[in-house]
Amino acid sequence: MKIILDTNFIIYCTKKKIDYVEELNDLIIENFEIVISEQVLEELKKITEKKKQNLPLYKRKPKFKKTTGRDKEAALLALKIIDKKLKDKEIEKIKILGKNVDDALINLAKQDSKNIICTLDREMRKKLGRVILINSKGRLILTR
């Protein structure tokens, strides 16, 4: 079984200081490996490189509406944490194919019915049904 990490999940966990590896160990009973795709790492790097916009949210272009200074800081910290977890072999880096990051992650999840994506993305949740997300108390939960 593979637990697949999505960008928004990682950033949220970093902002809220949630140790997702420990939480996943508490949540999942079966043997599993946590994987992160190269595309997700690239997304995190892109977020760290975005410049702060001095425009109000309603005037920004759609792809920049949700990126904030906190996201940039969280992405930087997340990259450091992931680098350490990769070295400690807590997370495995993989390469997957797809039109975009979300499609690639969905394809990987559908390769095996036991694979689960950790995401906060509503569109992905609708397509997959079974995902790991974070509830209002900051706990990871597995949806059915």
PDB file of C-alpha atoms in Angstrom:
ATOM      1  CA  MET A   1       0.000   0.000   0.000  1.00  0.00           C
ATOM      2  CA  LYS A   2       1.224   3.469  -0.887  1.00  0.00           C
ATOM      3  CA  ILE A   3       0.246   6.659   0.888  1.00  0.00           C
ATOM      4  CA  ILE A   4       0.669   9.453  -1.672  1.00  0.00           C
ATOM      5  CA  LEU A   5       1.282  13.035  -0.505  1.00  0.00           C
ATOM      6  CA  ASP A   6      -0.253  16.021  -2.307  1.00  0.00           C
ATOM      7  CA  THR A   7       1.156  19.550  -2.224  1.00  0.00           C
ATOM      8  CA  ASN A   8      -1.732  21.233  -0.395  1.00  0.00           C
ATOM      9  CA  PHE A   9      -1.734  18.510   2.271  1.00  0.00           C
ATOM     10  CA  ILE A  10       1.987  19.007   2.922  1.00  0.00           C
ATOM     11  CA  ILE A  11       1.703  22.799   3.121  1.00  0.00           C
ATOM     12  CA  TYR A  12      -1.279  22.619   5.495  1.00  0.00           C
ATOM     13  CA  CYS A  13       0.505  20.108   7.753  1.00  0.00           C
ATOM     14  CA  THR A  14       3.573  22.343   7.822  1.00  0.00           C
ATOM     15  CA  LYS A  15       1.527  25.448   8.702  1.00  0.00           C
ATOM     16  CA  LYS A  16      -0.345  23.633  11.478  1.00  0.00           C
ATOM     17  CA  LYS A  17       2.769  21.766  12.724  1.00  0.00           C
ATOM     18  CA  ILE A  18       1.239  18.339  12.090  1.00  0.00           C
ATOM     19  CA  ASP A  19       3.706  15.439  11.898  1.00  0.00           C
ATOM     20  CA  TYR A  20       1.954  13.555   9.105  1.00  0.00           C
ATOM     21  CA  VAL A  21       4.339  10.561   9.261  1.00  0.00           C
ATOM     22  CA  GLU A  22       3.538   9.950  12.919  1.00  0.00           C
ATOM     23  CA  GLU A  23      -0.171  10.612  12.353  1.00  0.00           C
ATOM     24  CA  LEU A  24      -0.240   8.165   9.429  1.00  0.00           C
ATOM     25  CA  ASN A  25       1.418   5.501  11.570  1.00  0.00           C
ATOM     26  CA  ASP A  26      -1.365   5.981  14.132  1.00  0.00           C
ATOM     27  CA  LEU A  27      -4.118   5.979  11.491  1.00  0.00           C
ATOM     28  CA  ILE A  28      -3.131   3.093   9.197  1.00  0.00           C
ATOM     29  CA  ILE A  29      -2.790  -0.404  10.639  1.00  0.00           C
ATOM     30  CA  GLU A  30      -1.514  -2.166   7.493  1.00  0.00           C
ATOM     31  CA  ASN A  31       2.047  -1.953   6.180  1.00  0.00           C
ATOM     32  CA  PHE A  32       2.461   1.067   3.948  1.00  0.00           C
ATOM     33  CA  GLU A  33       5.058   3.298   2.385  1.00  0.00           C
ATOM     34  CA  ILE A  34       4.743   7.064   2.133  1.00  0.00           C
ATOM     35  CA  VAL A  35       5.594   8.372  -1.321  1.00  0.00           C
ATOM     36  CA  ILE A  36       6.009  11.825  -2.790  1.00  0.00           C
ATOM     37  CA  SER A  37       6.221  12.492  -6.507  1.00  0.00           C
ATOM     38  CA  GLU A  38       8.870  14.614  -8.150  1.00  0.00           C
ATOM     39  CA  GLN A  39       6.046  16.786  -9.502  1.00  0.00           C
ATOM     40  CA  VAL A  40       4.855  17.605  -5.973  1.00  0.00           C
ATOM     41  CA  LEU A  41       8.406  18.557  -4.999  1.00  0.00           C
ATOM     42  CA  GLU A  42       8.563  20.792  -8.081  1.00  0.00           C
ATOM     43  CA  GLU A  43       5.268  22.444  -7.087  1.00  0.00           C
ATOM     44  CA  LEU A  44       6.676  23.164  -3.625  1.00  0.00           C
ATOM     45  CA  LYS A  45       9.809  24.676  -5.184  1.00  0.00           C
ATOM     46  CA  LYS A  46       7.687  26.857  -7.486  1.00  0.00           C
ATOM     47  CA  ILE A  47       5.704  28.146  -4.512  1.00  0.00           C
ATOM     48  CA  THR A  48       8.935  29.171  -2.762  1.00  0.00           C
ATOM     49  CA  GLU A  49       9.995  31.131  -5.848  1.00  0.00           C
ATOM     50  CA  LYS A  50       6.773  33.112  -6.273  1.00  0.00           C
ATOM     51  CA  LYS A  51       7.074  36.801  -5.562  1.00  0.00           C
ATOM     52  CA  LYS A  52       4.738  38.483  -3.134  1.00  0.00           C
ATOM     53  CA  GLN A  53       2.023  40.396  -4.920  1.00  0.00           C
ATOM     54  CA  ASN A  54       0.919  43.732  -3.550  1.00  0.00           C
ATOM     55  CA  LEU A  55      -2.503  43.388  -5.162  1.00  0.00           C
ATOM     56  CA  PRO A  56      -5.657  42.585  -3.222  1.00  0.00           C
ATOM     57  CA  LEU A  57      -6.874  38.993  -3.739  1.00  0.00           C
ATOM     58  CA  TYR A  58      -9.783  39.929  -5.998  1.00  0.00           C
ATOM     59  CA  LYS A  59      -7.425  41.642  -8.504  1.00  0.00           C
ATOM     60  CA  ARG A  60      -4.954  38.761  -8.764  1.00  0.00           C
ATOM     61  CA  LYS A  61      -4.869  36.275 -11.596  1.00  0.00           C
ATOM     62  CA  PRO A  62      -6.658  33.028 -10.665  1.00  0.00           C
ATOM     63  CA  LYS A  63      -3.526  30.905 -10.318  1.00  0.00           C
ATOM     64  CA  PHE A  64      -2.061  33.366  -7.784  1.00  0.00           C
ATOM     65  CA  LYS A  65      -5.167  33.924  -5.657  1.00  0.00           C
ATOM     66  CA  LYS A  66      -4.349  31.315  -3.052  1.00  0.00           C
ATOM     67  CA  THR A  67      -0.582  31.746  -2.734  1.00  0.00           C
ATOM     68  CA  THR A  68       0.392  33.810   0.291  1.00  0.00           C
ATOM     69  CA  GLY A  69       3.605  34.679   2.094  1.00  0.00           C
ATOM     70  CA  ARG A  70       2.735  31.997   4.642  1.00  0.00           C
ATOM     71  CA  ASP A  71       2.485  29.435   1.848  1.00  0.00           C
ATOM     72  CA  LYS A  72       5.946  30.413   0.684  1.00  0.00           C
ATOM     73  CA  GLU A  73       7.397  30.014   4.189  1.00  0.00           C
ATOM     74  CA  ALA A  74       5.529  26.737   4.696  1.00  0.00           C
ATOM     75  CA  ALA A  75       6.764  25.396   1.346  1.00  0.00           C
ATOM     76  CA  LEU A  76      10.370  26.235   2.280  1.00  0.00           C
ATOM     77  CA  LEU A  77      10.035  24.490   5.624  1.00  0.00           C
ATOM     78  CA  ALA A  78       8.198  21.553   4.020  1.00  0.00           C
ATOM     79  CA  LEU A  79      11.060  21.047   1.555  1.00  0.00           C
ATOM     80  CA  LYS A  80      13.549  20.924   4.434  1.00  0.00           C
ATOM     81  CA  ILE A  81      11.403  18.450   6.366  1.00  0.00           C
ATOM     82  CA  ILE A  82      10.869  16.264   3.296  1.00  0.00           C
ATOM     83  CA  ASP A  83      14.588  16.297   2.529  1.00  0.00           C
ATOM     84  CA  LYS A  84      15.297  14.996   6.042  1.00  0.00           C
ATOM     85  CA  LYS A  85      12.546  12.373   5.795  1.00  0.00           C
ATOM     86  CA  LEU A  86      13.894  11.229   2.412  1.00  0.00           C
ATOM     87  CA  LYS A  87      17.362  10.802   3.920  1.00  0.00           C
ATOM     88  CA  ASP A  88      15.889   8.925   6.905  1.00  0.00           C
ATOM     89  CA  LYS A  89      13.945   6.712   4.434  1.00  0.00           C
ATOM     90  CA  GLU A  90      10.602   7.663   6.006  1.00  0.00           C
ATOM     91  CA  ILE A  91       9.397   8.890   2.599  1.00  0.00           C
ATOM     92  CA  GLU A  92      10.218   7.571  -0.871  1.00  0.00           C
ATOM     93  CA  LYS A  93      10.502   9.852  -3.920  1.00  0.00           C
ATOM     94  CA  ILE A  94       8.910   8.532  -7.106  1.00  0.00           C
ATOM     95  CA  LYS A  95       8.403   9.684 -10.677  1.00  0.00           C
ATOM     96  CA  ILE A  96       4.926   9.405 -12.169  1.00  0.00           C
ATOM     97  CA  LEU A  97       3.383  10.407 -15.479  1.00  0.00           C
ATOM     98  CA  GLY A  98       0.321  12.548 -16.065  1.00  0.00           C
ATOM     99  CA  LYS A  99      -0.933  15.707 -17.779  1.00  0.00           C
ATOM    100  CA  ASN A 100      -0.609  17.599 -14.532  1.00  0.00           C
ATOM    101  CA  VAL A 101       0.261  16.803 -10.924  1.00  0.00           C
ATOM    102  CA  ASP A 102      -3.300  15.968  -9.869  1.00  0.00           C
ATOM    103  CA  ASP A 103      -3.873  13.588 -12.800  1.00  0.00           C
ATOM    104  CA  ALA A 104      -0.548  11.878 -12.137  1.00  0.00           C
ATOM    105  CA  LEU A 105      -1.431  11.365  -8.467  1.00  0.00           C
ATOM    106  CA  ILE A 106      -4.899  10.071  -9.341  1.00  0.00           C
ATOM    107  CA  ASN A 107      -3.418   7.615 -11.862  1.00  0.00           C
ATOM    108  CA  LEU A 108      -1.004   6.340  -9.225  1.00  0.00           C
ATOM    109  CA  ALA A 109      -3.817   5.960  -6.693  1.00  0.00           C
ATOM    110  CA  LYS A 110      -5.902   3.986  -9.188  1.00  0.00           C
ATOM    111  CA  GLN A 111      -3.046   1.566 -10.019  1.00  0.00           C
ATOM    112  CA  ASP A 112      -3.799  -0.306  -6.802  1.00  0.00           C
ATOM    113  CA  SER A 113      -7.073  -0.125  -4.895  1.00  0.00           C
ATOM    114  CA  LYS A 114      -5.140   0.028  -1.610  1.00  0.00           C
ATOM    115  CA  ASN A 115      -3.257   3.222  -2.556  1.00  0.00           C
ATOM    116  CA  ILE A 116      -4.510   6.337  -0.764  1.00  0.00           C
ATOM    117  CA  ILE A 117      -3.849  10.023  -1.481  1.00  0.00           C
ATOM    118  CA  CYS A 118      -3.403  12.560   1.323  1.00  0.00           C
ATOM    119  CA  THR A 119      -5.052  15.691  -0.035  1.00  0.00           C
ATOM    120  CA  LEU A 120      -7.307  18.597   0.833  1.00  0.00           C
ATOM    121  CA  ASP A 121      -8.314  19.071  -2.829  1.00  0.00           C
ATOM    122  CA  ARG A 122     -12.111  18.742  -3.242  1.00  0.00           C
ATOM    123  CA  GLU A 123     -11.884  17.769  -6.916  1.00  0.00           C
ATOM    124  CA  MET A 124      -9.516  14.921  -6.111  1.00  0.00           C
ATOM    125  CA  ARG A 125     -11.693  13.791  -3.227  1.00  0.00           C
ATOM    126  CA  LYS A 126     -14.693  13.583  -5.569  1.00  0.00           C
ATOM    127  CA  LYS A 127     -12.757  11.573  -8.162  1.00  0.00           C
ATOM    128  CA  LEU A 128     -11.251   9.130  -5.680  1.00  0.00           C
ATOM    129  CA  GLY A 129     -13.652   8.913  -2.770  1.00  0.00           C
ATOM    130  CA  ARG A 130     -11.149   7.271  -0.420  1.00  0.00           C
ATOM    131  CA  VAL A 131      -8.549   9.820   0.713  1.00  0.00           C
ATOM    132  CA  ILE A 132      -6.803  10.939   3.864  1.00  0.00           C
ATOM    133  CA  LEU A 133      -7.611  14.482   4.922  1.00  0.00           C
ATOM    134  CA  ILE A 134      -7.385  16.646   8.019  1.00  0.00           C
ATOM    135  CA  ASN A 135     -10.397  17.375  10.204  1.00  0.00           C
ATOM    136  CA  SER A 136     -11.086  20.613  12.074  1.00  0.00           C
ATOM    137  CA  LYS A 137      -9.171  19.352  15.125  1.00  0.00           C
ATOM    138  CA  GLY A 138      -5.996  18.815  13.101  1.00  0.00           C
ATOM    139  CA  ARG A 139      -6.293  15.012  13.069  1.00  0.00           C
ATOM    140  CA  LEU A 140      -5.862  12.883   9.970  1.00  0.00           C
ATOM    141  CA  ILE A 141      -8.946  10.937   8.941  1.00  0.00           C
ATOM    142  CA  LEU A 142      -9.531   8.318   6.261  1.00  0.00           C
ATOM    143  CA  THR A 143     -12.680   8.863   4.193  1.00  0.00           C
ATOM    144  CA  ARG A 144     -14.620   5.983   2.657  1.00  0.00           C
TER     145      ARG A 144
END
